[in-house]
Short mmCIF file of N, CA and C in Angstrom, two decimals:
data_model
loop_
_atom_site.label_atom_id
_atom_site.label_comp_id
_atom_site.label_asym_id
_atom_site.label_seq_id
_atom_site.Cartn_x
_atom_site.Cartn_y
_atom_site.Cartn_z
N MET Y 46 0.86 -1.18 0.00
CA MET Y 46 0.00 0.00 0.00
C MET Y 46 0.91 1.24 0.00
N SER Y 47 0.63 2.16 -0.91
CA SER Y 47 1.46 3.36 -1.01
C SER Y 47 1.17 4.31 0.15
N VAL Y 48 2.10 5.22 0.37
CA VAL Y 48 1.93 6.22 1.44
C VAL Y 48 0.70 7.07 1.17
N ASP Y 49 0.48 7.46 -0.08
CA ASP Y 49 -0.71 8.26 -0.43
C ASP Y 49 -2.00 7.52 -0.10
N THR Y 50 -2.05 6.24 -0.44
CA THR Y 50 -3.24 5.43 -0.14
C THR Y 50 -3.42 5.29 1.36
N LEU Y 51 -2.33 5.08 2.07
CA LEU Y 51 -2.39 4.95 3.53
C LEU Y 51 -2.91 6.24 4.18
N LEU Y 52 -2.44 7.38 3.70
CA LEU Y 52 -2.93 8.66 4.23
C LEU Y 52 -4.41 8.86 3.91
N ALA Y 53 -4.80 8.52 2.68
CA ALA Y 53 -6.22 8.63 2.31
C ALA Y 53 -7.08 7.72 3.18
N LEU Y 54 -6.59 6.51 3.43
CA LEU Y 54 -7.30 5.57 4.30
C LEU Y 54 -7.43 6.13 5.72
N ALA Y 55 -6.35 6.68 6.26
CA ALA Y 55 -6.39 7.25 7.61
C ALA Y 55 -7.38 8.40 7.69
N LEU Y 56 -7.43 9.25 6.67
CA LEU Y 56 -8.40 10.35 6.64
C LEU Y 56 -9.83 9.82 6.55
N PHE Y 57 -10.03 8.80 5.72
CA PHE Y 57 -11.36 8.19 5.60
C PHE Y 57 -11.79 7.59 6.94
N ALA Y 58 -10.88 6.86 7.58
CA ALA Y 58 -11.18 6.24 8.87
C ALA Y 58 -11.53 7.30 9.91
N PHE Y 59 -10.74 8.38 9.94
CA PHE Y 59 -11.00 9.45 10.90
C PHE Y 59 -12.33 10.14 10.62
N ALA Y 60 -12.56 10.50 9.35
CA ALA Y 60 -13.79 11.23 9.01
C ALA Y 60 -15.04 10.40 9.29
N THR Y 61 -14.99 9.10 8.99
CA THR Y 61 -16.17 8.28 9.22
C THR Y 61 -16.35 7.92 10.68
N SER Y 62 -15.26 7.90 11.44
CA SER Y 62 -15.34 7.55 12.87
C SER Y 62 -15.74 8.73 13.74
N ILE Y 63 -15.35 9.94 13.38
CA ILE Y 63 -15.57 11.11 14.23
C ILE Y 63 -16.90 11.80 13.95
N THR Y 64 -17.45 11.61 12.75
CA THR Y 64 -18.69 12.31 12.38
C THR Y 64 -19.90 11.69 13.08
N PRO Y 65 -20.97 12.47 13.22
CA PRO Y 65 -22.16 11.95 13.90
C PRO Y 65 -22.72 10.70 13.21
N GLY Y 66 -23.17 9.81 14.02
CA GLY Y 66 -23.79 8.58 13.57
C GLY Y 66 -24.35 7.87 14.79
N PRO Y 67 -24.93 6.71 14.62
CA PRO Y 67 -25.53 6.01 15.76
C PRO Y 67 -24.57 5.79 16.92
N ASN Y 68 -23.36 5.30 16.64
CA ASN Y 68 -22.41 5.06 17.74
C ASN Y 68 -22.09 6.34 18.50
N ASN Y 69 -21.79 7.40 17.78
CA ASN Y 69 -21.37 8.64 18.44
C ASN Y 69 -22.52 9.30 19.20
N MET Y 70 -23.74 9.21 18.68
CA MET Y 70 -24.89 9.76 19.41
C MET Y 70 -25.10 8.98 20.72
N MET Y 71 -24.97 7.64 20.64
CA MET Y 71 -25.15 6.83 21.84
C MET Y 71 -24.04 7.09 22.85
N LEU Y 72 -22.79 7.26 22.38
CA LEU Y 72 -21.69 7.54 23.29
C LEU Y 72 -21.84 8.91 23.95
N PHE Y 73 -22.29 9.89 23.20
CA PHE Y 73 -22.51 11.22 23.75
C PHE Y 73 -23.55 11.14 24.87
N ALA Y 74 -24.66 10.46 24.59
CA ALA Y 74 -25.71 10.30 25.60
C ALA Y 74 -25.21 9.49 26.79
N SER Y 75 -24.41 8.47 26.54
CA SER Y 75 -23.87 7.65 27.63
C SER Y 75 -22.89 8.47 28.49
N GLY Y 76 -22.09 9.30 27.84
CA GLY Y 76 -21.18 10.17 28.59
C GLY Y 76 -21.92 11.08 29.54
N VAL Y 77 -23.05 11.63 29.06
CA VAL Y 77 -23.87 12.50 29.92
C VAL Y 77 -24.52 11.69 31.03
N ASN Y 78 -25.14 10.58 30.69
CA ASN Y 78 -25.94 9.84 31.64
C ASN Y 78 -25.14 8.97 32.60
N PHE Y 79 -23.95 8.51 32.19
CA PHE Y 79 -23.19 7.58 33.04
C PHE Y 79 -21.76 8.03 33.32
N GLY Y 80 -21.28 9.06 32.63
CA GLY Y 80 -19.91 9.51 32.81
C GLY Y 80 -18.94 8.76 31.89
N PHE Y 81 -17.76 9.31 31.75
CA PHE Y 81 -16.77 8.75 30.81
C PHE Y 81 -16.31 7.35 31.24
N ARG Y 82 -15.97 7.19 32.50
CA ARG Y 82 -15.41 5.93 32.98
C ARG Y 82 -16.36 4.76 32.76
N ARG Y 83 -17.64 4.96 33.05
CA ARG Y 83 -18.61 3.87 32.89
C ARG Y 83 -18.94 3.63 31.42
N THR Y 84 -18.54 4.54 30.53
CA THR Y 84 -18.80 4.39 29.10
C THR Y 84 -17.63 3.69 28.38
N ILE Y 85 -16.51 3.49 29.06
CA ILE Y 85 -15.33 2.88 28.42
C ILE Y 85 -15.63 1.51 27.80
N PRO Y 86 -16.33 0.59 28.48
CA PRO Y 86 -16.62 -0.69 27.81
C PRO Y 86 -17.41 -0.51 26.51
N HIS Y 87 -18.31 0.44 26.49
CA HIS Y 87 -19.08 0.74 25.28
C HIS Y 87 -18.13 1.17 24.15
N MET Y 88 -17.19 2.06 24.47
CA MET Y 88 -16.24 2.54 23.46
C MET Y 88 -15.40 1.40 22.89
N PHE Y 89 -14.84 0.57 23.78
CA PHE Y 89 -14.01 -0.54 23.32
C PHE Y 89 -14.84 -1.59 22.59
N GLY Y 90 -16.10 -1.75 22.98
CA GLY Y 90 -16.99 -2.68 22.28
C GLY Y 90 -17.22 -2.24 20.84
N ILE Y 91 -17.37 -0.93 20.64
CA ILE Y 91 -17.51 -0.40 19.28
C ILE Y 91 -16.27 -0.74 18.46
N GLY Y 92 -15.10 -0.48 19.04
CA GLY Y 92 -13.85 -0.76 18.33
C GLY Y 92 -13.70 -2.22 17.96
N ALA Y 93 -13.96 -3.12 18.91
CA ALA Y 93 -13.82 -4.56 18.67
C ALA Y 93 -14.87 -5.07 17.69
N GLY Y 94 -16.09 -4.62 17.86
CA GLY Y 94 -17.16 -5.06 16.96
C GLY Y 94 -16.94 -4.59 15.54
N PHE Y 95 -16.53 -3.32 15.40
CA PHE Y 95 -16.29 -2.81 14.06
C PHE Y 95 -15.10 -3.50 13.41
N LEU Y 96 -14.06 -3.76 14.19
CA LEU Y 96 -12.89 -4.46 13.65
C LEU Y 96 -13.29 -5.84 13.14
N SER Y 97 -14.10 -6.57 13.90
CA SER Y 97 -14.53 -7.91 13.44
C SER Y 97 -15.41 -7.80 12.19
N LEU Y 98 -16.27 -6.79 12.14
CA LEU Y 98 -17.11 -6.59 10.95
C LEU Y 98 -16.24 -6.25 9.75
N LEU Y 99 -15.29 -5.37 9.93
CA LEU Y 99 -14.41 -4.94 8.85
C LEU Y 99 -13.64 -6.13 8.27
N ILE Y 100 -13.09 -6.97 9.13
CA ILE Y 100 -12.34 -8.13 8.67
C ILE Y 100 -13.26 -9.11 7.95
N ALA Y 101 -14.46 -9.33 8.49
CA ALA Y 101 -15.41 -10.24 7.85
C ALA Y 101 -15.80 -9.74 6.45
N VAL Y 102 -16.03 -8.44 6.34
CA VAL Y 102 -16.36 -7.86 5.03
C VAL Y 102 -15.17 -8.03 4.08
N GLY Y 103 -13.97 -7.78 4.57
CA GLY Y 103 -12.78 -7.93 3.76
C GLY Y 103 -12.54 -9.36 3.31
N LEU Y 104 -12.96 -10.32 4.13
CA LEU Y 104 -12.77 -11.73 3.79
C LEU Y 104 -13.91 -12.32 2.97
N GLY Y 105 -14.86 -11.48 2.56
CA GLY Y 105 -15.88 -11.98 1.63
C GLY Y 105 -17.32 -11.75 2.00
N LEU Y 106 -17.60 -11.36 3.23
CA LEU Y 106 -19.00 -11.15 3.62
C LEU Y 106 -19.63 -10.02 2.82
N GLY Y 107 -18.85 -8.98 2.53
CA GLY Y 107 -19.37 -7.87 1.73
C GLY Y 107 -19.78 -8.32 0.34
N ALA Y 108 -18.97 -9.17 -0.27
CA ALA Y 108 -19.30 -9.69 -1.61
C ALA Y 108 -20.54 -10.56 -1.56
N LEU Y 109 -20.68 -11.33 -0.49
CA LEU Y 109 -21.86 -12.17 -0.33
C LEU Y 109 -23.13 -11.32 -0.23
N LEU Y 110 -23.07 -10.25 0.55
CA LEU Y 110 -24.23 -9.36 0.69
C LEU Y 110 -24.53 -8.63 -0.62
N ALA Y 111 -23.48 -8.28 -1.36
CA ALA Y 111 -23.69 -7.62 -2.65
C ALA Y 111 -24.35 -8.58 -3.64
N ALA Y 112 -24.03 -9.87 -3.53
CA ALA Y 112 -24.62 -10.87 -4.42
C ALA Y 112 -26.05 -11.21 -4.04
N TYR Y 113 -26.41 -10.97 -2.77
CA TYR Y 113 -27.77 -11.28 -2.32
C TYR Y 113 -28.35 -10.06 -1.60
N PRO Y 114 -28.84 -9.08 -2.38
CA PRO Y 114 -29.32 -7.82 -1.80
C PRO Y 114 -30.39 -7.94 -0.71
N PRO Y 115 -31.30 -8.95 -0.76
CA PRO Y 115 -32.28 -9.03 0.33
C PRO Y 115 -31.64 -9.19 1.71
N ALA Y 116 -30.48 -9.83 1.78
CA ALA Y 116 -29.80 -9.98 3.07
C ALA Y 116 -29.34 -8.62 3.59
N PHE Y 117 -28.86 -7.77 2.68
CA PHE Y 117 -28.42 -6.44 3.09
C PHE Y 117 -29.62 -5.60 3.54
N VAL Y 118 -30.73 -5.73 2.83
CA VAL Y 118 -31.96 -5.02 3.23
C VAL Y 118 -32.41 -5.48 4.61
N ALA Y 119 -32.35 -6.79 4.86
CA ALA Y 119 -32.74 -7.33 6.17
C ALA Y 119 -31.85 -6.76 7.28
N LEU Y 120 -30.54 -6.63 7.01
CA LEU Y 120 -29.64 -6.03 7.98
C LEU Y 120 -30.00 -4.58 8.25
N LYS Y 121 -30.33 -3.84 7.20
CA LYS Y 121 -30.72 -2.44 7.38
C LYS Y 121 -31.98 -2.33 8.24
N VAL Y 122 -32.96 -3.18 7.97
CA VAL Y 122 -34.22 -3.14 8.72
C VAL Y 122 -33.97 -3.50 10.18
N ALA Y 123 -33.21 -4.58 10.41
CA ALA Y 123 -32.91 -5.00 11.79
C ALA Y 123 -32.16 -3.89 12.52
N GLY Y 124 -31.17 -3.31 11.86
CA GLY Y 124 -30.41 -2.22 12.47
C GLY Y 124 -31.28 -1.02 12.76
N GLY Y 125 -32.15 -0.67 11.83
CA GLY Y 125 -33.05 0.47 12.02
C GLY Y 125 -34.00 0.26 13.19
N LEU Y 126 -34.56 -0.94 13.29
CA LEU Y 126 -35.47 -1.23 14.40
C LEU Y 126 -34.75 -1.19 15.74
N TYR Y 127 -33.54 -1.74 15.78
CA TYR Y 127 -32.77 -1.71 17.02
C TYR Y 127 -32.42 -0.28 17.42
N LEU Y 128 -32.05 0.53 16.45
CA LEU Y 128 -31.74 1.94 16.74
C LEU Y 128 -32.97 2.69 17.24
N LEU Y 129 -34.12 2.40 16.69
CA LEU Y 129 -35.35 3.03 17.18
C LEU Y 129 -35.60 2.65 18.64
N TRP Y 130 -35.35 1.40 18.99
CA TRP Y 130 -35.52 0.96 20.37
C TRP Y 130 -34.54 1.69 21.29
N ILE Y 131 -33.27 1.79 20.86
CA ILE Y 131 -32.28 2.51 21.66
C ILE Y 131 -32.67 3.98 21.79
N ALA Y 132 -33.14 4.59 20.70
CA ALA Y 132 -33.58 5.99 20.74
C ALA Y 132 -34.71 6.15 21.76
N TRP Y 133 -35.63 5.21 21.78
CA TRP Y 133 -36.73 5.27 22.75
C TRP Y 133 -36.20 5.22 24.18
N LYS Y 134 -35.24 4.32 24.43
CA LYS Y 134 -34.66 4.21 25.77
C LYS Y 134 -33.96 5.51 26.18
N ILE Y 135 -33.20 6.09 25.25
CA ILE Y 135 -32.50 7.35 25.56
C ILE Y 135 -33.51 8.48 25.77
N GLY Y 136 -34.47 8.60 24.86
CA GLY Y 136 -35.44 9.70 24.92
C GLY Y 136 -36.35 9.65 26.13
N SER Y 137 -36.59 8.45 26.64
CA SER Y 137 -37.50 8.34 27.80
C SER Y 137 -36.73 8.35 29.13
N SER Y 138 -35.41 8.39 29.09
CA SER Y 138 -34.62 8.45 30.32
C SER Y 138 -34.75 9.84 30.94
N ARG Y 139 -34.96 9.87 32.25
CA ARG Y 139 -35.15 11.15 32.93
C ARG Y 139 -34.16 11.38 34.07
N SER Y 140 -33.26 10.41 34.31
CA SER Y 140 -32.28 10.60 35.39
C SER Y 140 -30.93 10.03 34.98
N MET Y 141 -29.88 10.61 35.54
CA MET Y 141 -28.54 10.13 35.26
C MET Y 141 -28.27 8.87 36.05
N GLY Y 142 -27.57 7.93 35.42
CA GLY Y 142 -27.19 6.71 36.11
C GLY Y 142 -26.09 7.00 37.12
N LYS Y 143 -26.33 6.61 38.33
CA LYS Y 143 -25.33 6.84 39.37
C LYS Y 143 -24.93 5.51 40.02
N GLY Y 144 -24.98 4.45 39.23
CA GLY Y 144 -24.56 3.16 39.76
C GLY Y 144 -25.71 2.24 40.11
N GLU Y 145 -26.96 2.70 40.03
CA GLU Y 145 -28.07 1.83 40.34
C GLU Y 145 -28.21 0.76 39.27
N ALA Y 146 -28.77 -0.37 39.64
CA ALA Y 146 -28.84 -1.51 38.75
C ALA Y 146 -29.74 -1.24 37.54
N LYS Y 147 -30.77 -0.43 37.72
CA LYS Y 147 -31.73 -0.20 36.65
C LYS Y 147 -31.11 0.55 35.46
N ALA Y 148 -30.31 1.54 35.73
CA ALA Y 148 -29.71 2.34 34.66
C ALA Y 148 -28.27 1.91 34.45
N ARG Y 149 -28.00 1.36 33.27
CA ARG Y 149 -26.64 0.90 32.97
C ARG Y 149 -26.25 1.31 31.56
N PRO Y 150 -24.97 1.64 31.38
CA PRO Y 150 -24.51 1.93 30.03
C PRO Y 150 -24.45 0.63 29.21
N MET Y 151 -24.33 0.79 27.90
CA MET Y 151 -24.20 -0.38 27.03
C MET Y 151 -22.92 -1.13 27.39
N THR Y 152 -22.98 -2.44 27.37
CA THR Y 152 -21.83 -3.28 27.71
C THR Y 152 -20.89 -3.41 26.51
N PHE Y 153 -19.70 -3.93 26.78
CA PHE Y 153 -18.73 -4.21 25.72
C PHE Y 153 -19.34 -5.12 24.66
N LEU Y 154 -19.92 -6.24 25.10
CA LEU Y 154 -20.49 -7.20 24.14
C LEU Y 154 -21.69 -6.62 23.40
N GLY Y 155 -22.52 -5.86 24.11
CA GLY Y 155 -23.66 -5.23 23.45
C GLY Y 155 -23.23 -4.26 22.37
N ALA Y 156 -22.21 -3.46 22.67
CA ALA Y 156 -21.71 -2.49 21.69
C ALA Y 156 -21.03 -3.20 20.52
N ALA Y 157 -20.29 -4.28 20.81
CA ALA Y 157 -19.63 -5.04 19.74
C ALA Y 157 -20.68 -5.68 18.82
N ALA Y 158 -21.70 -6.28 19.41
CA ALA Y 158 -22.75 -6.92 18.61
C ALA Y 158 -23.54 -5.89 17.81
N PHE Y 159 -23.72 -4.71 18.38
CA PHE Y 159 -24.48 -3.66 17.68
C PHE Y 159 -23.85 -3.30 16.34
N GLN Y 160 -22.53 -3.39 16.24
CA GLN Y 160 -21.87 -3.02 14.98
C GLN Y 160 -22.36 -3.86 13.81
N TRP Y 161 -22.79 -5.08 14.10
CA TRP Y 161 -23.25 -5.98 13.05
C TRP Y 161 -24.64 -5.63 12.53
N VAL Y 162 -25.35 -4.74 13.21
CA VAL Y 162 -26.65 -4.27 12.69
C VAL Y 162 -26.66 -2.75 12.52
N ASN Y 163 -25.52 -2.11 12.71
CA ASN Y 163 -25.41 -0.66 12.57
C ASN Y 163 -25.23 -0.30 11.10
N PRO Y 164 -26.22 0.34 10.49
CA PRO Y 164 -26.12 0.65 9.06
C PRO Y 164 -24.89 1.48 8.70
N LYS Y 165 -24.51 2.46 9.53
CA LYS Y 165 -23.33 3.27 9.21
C LYS Y 165 -22.06 2.41 9.25
N ALA Y 166 -21.97 1.49 10.20
CA ALA Y 166 -20.80 0.61 10.28
C ALA Y 166 -20.68 -0.24 9.02
N TRP Y 167 -21.81 -0.74 8.53
CA TRP Y 167 -21.78 -1.54 7.30
C TRP Y 167 -21.33 -0.72 6.10
N VAL Y 168 -21.86 0.48 5.99
CA VAL Y 168 -21.46 1.35 4.87
C VAL Y 168 -19.96 1.65 4.95
N MET Y 169 -19.47 1.96 6.15
CA MET Y 169 -18.04 2.23 6.34
C MET Y 169 -17.19 1.02 5.95
N ALA Y 170 -17.58 -0.16 6.45
CA ALA Y 170 -16.80 -1.38 6.21
C ALA Y 170 -16.79 -1.75 4.73
N ILE Y 171 -17.95 -1.71 4.10
CA ILE Y 171 -18.03 -2.08 2.68
C ILE Y 171 -17.25 -1.09 1.83
N THR Y 172 -17.39 0.19 2.12
CA THR Y 172 -16.66 1.21 1.36
C THR Y 172 -15.16 1.04 1.54
N ALA Y 173 -14.71 0.88 2.77
CA ALA Y 173 -13.27 0.73 3.04
C ALA Y 173 -12.70 -0.49 2.33
N MET Y 174 -13.41 -1.60 2.37
CA MET Y 174 -12.89 -2.82 1.76
C MET Y 174 -13.05 -2.84 0.24
N ALA Y 175 -13.92 -2.01 -0.28
CA ALA Y 175 -14.05 -1.91 -1.74
C ALA Y 175 -12.99 -0.99 -2.33
N VAL Y 176 -12.52 -0.02 -1.55
CA VAL Y 176 -11.64 1.02 -2.09
C VAL Y 176 -10.16 0.79 -1.77
N TYR Y 177 -9.81 0.40 -0.56
CA TYR Y 177 -8.42 0.47 -0.12
C TYR Y 177 -7.56 -0.78 -0.28
N PRO Y 178 -8.08 -2.00 -0.17
CA PRO Y 178 -7.19 -3.15 -0.35
C PRO Y 178 -6.66 -3.27 -1.78
N ASP Y 179 -5.44 -3.75 -1.88
CA ASP Y 179 -4.78 -3.98 -3.16
C ASP Y 179 -5.02 -5.43 -3.57
N PRO Y 180 -5.64 -5.68 -4.73
CA PRO Y 180 -5.94 -7.06 -5.13
C PRO Y 180 -4.70 -7.95 -5.22
N GLU Y 181 -3.54 -7.38 -5.48
CA GLU Y 181 -2.32 -8.17 -5.60
C GLU Y 181 -1.74 -8.56 -4.24
N GLN Y 182 -2.07 -7.83 -3.21
CA GLN Y 182 -1.64 -8.15 -1.85
C GLN Y 182 -2.87 -8.06 -0.93
N TYR Y 183 -3.89 -8.79 -1.29
CA TYR Y 183 -5.20 -8.60 -0.67
C TYR Y 183 -5.18 -8.84 0.85
N ALA Y 184 -4.71 -10.00 1.28
CA ALA Y 184 -4.74 -10.32 2.72
C ALA Y 184 -3.95 -9.29 3.53
N LEU Y 185 -2.79 -8.92 3.03
CA LEU Y 185 -1.96 -7.93 3.74
C LEU Y 185 -2.67 -6.58 3.81
N THR Y 186 -3.23 -6.13 2.70
CA THR Y 186 -3.85 -4.80 2.70
C THR Y 186 -5.19 -4.78 3.45
N VAL Y 187 -5.91 -5.91 3.49
CA VAL Y 187 -7.10 -5.99 4.34
C VAL Y 187 -6.68 -5.82 5.80
N SER Y 188 -5.57 -6.45 6.18
CA SER Y 188 -5.05 -6.31 7.55
C SER Y 188 -4.64 -4.87 7.85
N ILE Y 189 -4.04 -4.21 6.88
CA ILE Y 189 -3.63 -2.81 7.07
C ILE Y 189 -4.85 -1.92 7.26
N VAL Y 190 -5.88 -2.14 6.44
CA VAL Y 190 -7.13 -1.36 6.58
C VAL Y 190 -7.69 -1.55 7.98
N ALA Y 191 -7.73 -2.80 8.44
CA ALA Y 191 -8.26 -3.09 9.77
C ALA Y 191 -7.43 -2.43 10.87
N LEU Y 192 -6.11 -2.48 10.75
CA LEU Y 192 -5.23 -1.87 11.75
C LEU Y 192 -5.38 -0.35 11.78
N VAL Y 193 -5.51 0.27 10.62
CA VAL Y 193 -5.69 1.73 10.58
C VAL Y 193 -7.00 2.10 11.27
N PHE Y 194 -8.07 1.38 10.96
CA PHE Y 194 -9.34 1.67 11.63
C PHE Y 194 -9.25 1.43 13.13
N ALA Y 195 -8.55 0.37 13.54
CA ALA Y 195 -8.40 0.09 14.97
C ALA Y 195 -7.66 1.23 15.67
N ALA Y 196 -6.66 1.79 15.01
CA ALA Y 196 -5.88 2.88 15.60
C ALA Y 196 -6.66 4.18 15.67
N VAL Y 197 -7.59 4.39 14.74
CA VAL Y 197 -8.29 5.67 14.63
C VAL Y 197 -9.66 5.65 15.31
N ASN Y 198 -10.34 4.52 15.27
CA ASN Y 198 -11.74 4.45 15.68
C ASN Y 198 -11.98 4.76 17.15
N VAL Y 199 -11.33 4.03 18.05
CA VAL Y 199 -11.62 4.21 19.49
C VAL Y 199 -11.29 5.62 19.98
N PRO Y 200 -10.13 6.19 19.61
CA PRO Y 200 -9.90 7.58 20.04
C PRO Y 200 -10.93 8.56 19.48
N SER Y 201 -11.39 8.31 18.26
CA SER Y 201 -12.38 9.21 17.65
C SER Y 201 -13.72 9.14 18.37
N VAL Y 202 -14.21 7.93 18.58
CA VAL Y 202 -15.52 7.81 19.22
C VAL Y 202 -15.46 8.21 20.69
N SER Y 203 -14.28 8.06 21.31
CA SER Y 203 -14.12 8.45 22.71
C SER Y 203 -14.34 9.95 22.92
N THR Y 204 -14.07 10.72 21.88
CA THR Y 204 -14.28 12.17 21.94
C THR Y 204 -15.73 12.48 22.27
N TRP Y 205 -16.64 11.73 21.68
CA TRP Y 205 -18.07 11.98 21.91
C TRP Y 205 -18.46 11.67 23.36
N ALA Y 206 -17.94 10.58 23.89
CA ALA Y 206 -18.22 10.26 25.30
C ALA Y 206 -17.62 11.33 26.20
N GLY Y 207 -16.45 11.84 25.83
CA GLY Y 207 -15.81 12.91 26.61
C GLY Y 207 -16.63 14.19 26.60
N PHE Y 208 -17.18 14.55 25.43
CA PHE Y 208 -18.04 15.73 25.36
C PHE Y 208 -19.27 15.55 26.24
N GLY Y 209 -19.86 14.37 26.16
CA GLY Y 209 -21.04 14.10 26.99
C GLY Y 209 -20.71 14.18 28.48
N SER Y 210 -19.59 13.61 28.85
CA SER Y 210 -19.17 13.63 30.25
C SER Y 210 -18.92 15.06 30.74
N ALA Y 211 -18.36 15.89 29.86
CA ALA Y 211 -18.09 17.29 30.22
C ALA Y 211 -19.39 18.07 30.48
N LEU Y 212 -20.48 17.64 29.86
CA LEU Y 212 -21.77 18.32 30.04
C LEU Y 212 -22.59 17.77 31.21
N ARG Y 213 -22.07 16.75 31.86
CA ARG Y 213 -22.82 16.07 32.93
C ARG Y 213 -23.33 17.02 34.01
N GLU Y 214 -22.45 17.87 34.50
CA GLU Y 214 -22.85 18.76 35.60
C GLU Y 214 -23.95 19.72 35.14
N TRP Y 215 -23.77 20.33 33.95
CA TRP Y 215 -24.76 21.28 33.44
C TRP Y 215 -26.10 20.59 33.22
N LEU Y 216 -26.05 19.32 32.82
CA LEU Y 216 -27.29 18.58 32.55
C LEU Y 216 -27.84 17.86 33.78
N SER Y 217 -27.26 18.13 34.94
CA SER Y 217 -27.79 17.52 36.16
C SER Y 217 -29.13 18.13 36.56
N VAL Y 218 -29.50 19.25 35.95
CA VAL Y 218 -30.82 19.84 36.16
C VAL Y 218 -31.82 18.97 35.39
N PRO Y 219 -32.83 18.40 36.07
CA PRO Y 219 -33.71 17.42 35.42
C PRO Y 219 -34.35 17.88 34.11
N VAL Y 220 -34.80 19.12 34.03
CA VAL Y 220 -35.46 19.57 32.80
C VAL Y 220 -34.46 19.64 31.64
N ARG Y 221 -33.22 20.05 31.93
CA ARG Y 221 -32.19 20.08 30.88
C ARG Y 221 -31.88 18.67 30.40
N LEU Y 222 -31.75 17.73 31.35
CA LEU Y 222 -31.45 16.35 31.00
C LEU Y 222 -32.58 15.75 30.17
N LYS Y 223 -33.81 16.05 30.56
CA LYS Y 223 -34.96 15.54 29.82
C LYS Y 223 -34.87 15.97 28.35
N TRP Y 224 -34.66 17.25 28.10
CA TRP Y 224 -34.63 17.75 26.73
C TRP Y 224 -33.37 17.33 25.99
N PHE Y 225 -32.28 17.17 26.71
CA PHE Y 225 -31.07 16.64 26.08
C PHE Y 225 -31.32 15.22 25.58
N ASN Y 226 -31.89 14.36 26.44
CA ASN Y 226 -32.14 12.97 26.05
C ASN Y 226 -33.13 12.88 24.90
N ILE Y 227 -34.15 13.71 24.91
CA ILE Y 227 -35.11 13.72 23.79
C ILE Y 227 -34.41 14.16 22.51
N THR Y 228 -33.58 15.19 22.60
CA THR Y 228 -32.84 15.67 21.43
C THR Y 228 -31.89 14.59 20.91
N MET Y 229 -31.18 13.92 21.80
CA MET Y 229 -30.26 12.86 21.37
C MET Y 229 -31.01 11.71 20.73
N ALA Y 230 -32.18 11.37 21.26
CA ALA Y 230 -32.99 10.31 20.67
C ALA Y 230 -33.42 10.69 19.25
N LEU Y 231 -33.84 11.95 19.07
CA LEU Y 231 -34.23 12.42 17.73
C LEU Y 231 -33.05 12.42 16.77
N LEU Y 232 -31.88 12.86 17.24
CA LEU Y 232 -30.68 12.84 16.40
C LEU Y 232 -30.28 11.42 16.03
N LEU Y 233 -30.44 10.49 16.95
CA LEU Y 233 -30.15 9.09 16.66
C LEU Y 233 -31.07 8.57 15.56
N VAL Y 234 -32.35 8.90 15.66
CA VAL Y 234 -33.30 8.49 14.62
C VAL Y 234 -32.94 9.16 13.29
N LEU Y 235 -32.61 10.45 13.31
CA LEU Y 235 -32.23 11.15 12.09
C LEU Y 235 -30.96 10.58 11.47
N SER Y 236 -30.06 10.04 12.29
CA SER Y 236 -28.82 9.47 11.76
C SER Y 236 -29.08 8.25 10.89
N LEU Y 237 -30.26 7.68 11.01
CA LEU Y 237 -30.63 6.53 10.17
C LEU Y 237 -30.97 6.93 8.74
N TRP Y 238 -31.48 8.13 8.56
CA TRP Y 238 -32.03 8.51 7.26
C TRP Y 238 -31.10 8.27 6.07
N PRO Y 239 -29.87 8.79 6.07
CA PRO Y 239 -29.02 8.57 4.90
C PRO Y 239 -28.62 7.09 4.70
N MET Y 240 -28.62 6.33 5.77
CA MET Y 240 -28.16 4.94 5.66
C MET Y 240 -29.26 3.98 5.24
N LEU Y 241 -30.51 4.37 5.37
CA LEU Y 241 -31.62 3.47 5.06
C LEU Y 241 -32.22 3.72 3.68
N LYS Y 242 -31.59 4.57 2.90
CA LYS Y 242 -32.10 4.83 1.55
C LYS Y 242 -31.83 3.64 0.64
#
């Protein structure tokens, strides 16, 4: 892989990881509602889940979905329904989690599994594996794409949890938290629009 291609890949990974989408909206809300420390498993779950999805797409799952479009449509529908459920949970939350059993941030495994139904993650993985690997050194360049995303993804998404955590004190006023959670739920739903076309 040339240096120019590697730089383009790093920019693509950064731009797609840092921009708003389902993962970043959920991390922002989790940072507000649970704090940065309790959101760490969620962040690492995103990184691990996306890495596994990226490698699977690179090893042929993307081609399989392209050959059988109804499977890709089913993934989009499943992902959309799951995101609507998460949006409902965020939008109806009225108190910050302070360690009680009822309110918990997303787990590592939950966040990792979510990547497999996250429409933005699929678009990112399919695009990355369609554009950046070199057919003459396919296995090596698929690994490089995965490593670049692994290096860029978790720090990028962590920024959103950090922003949310920084707003925790200001949003400790119940009415502010209520409207913040409703707004985040609406933004999460809106993040589906470009991916479900």
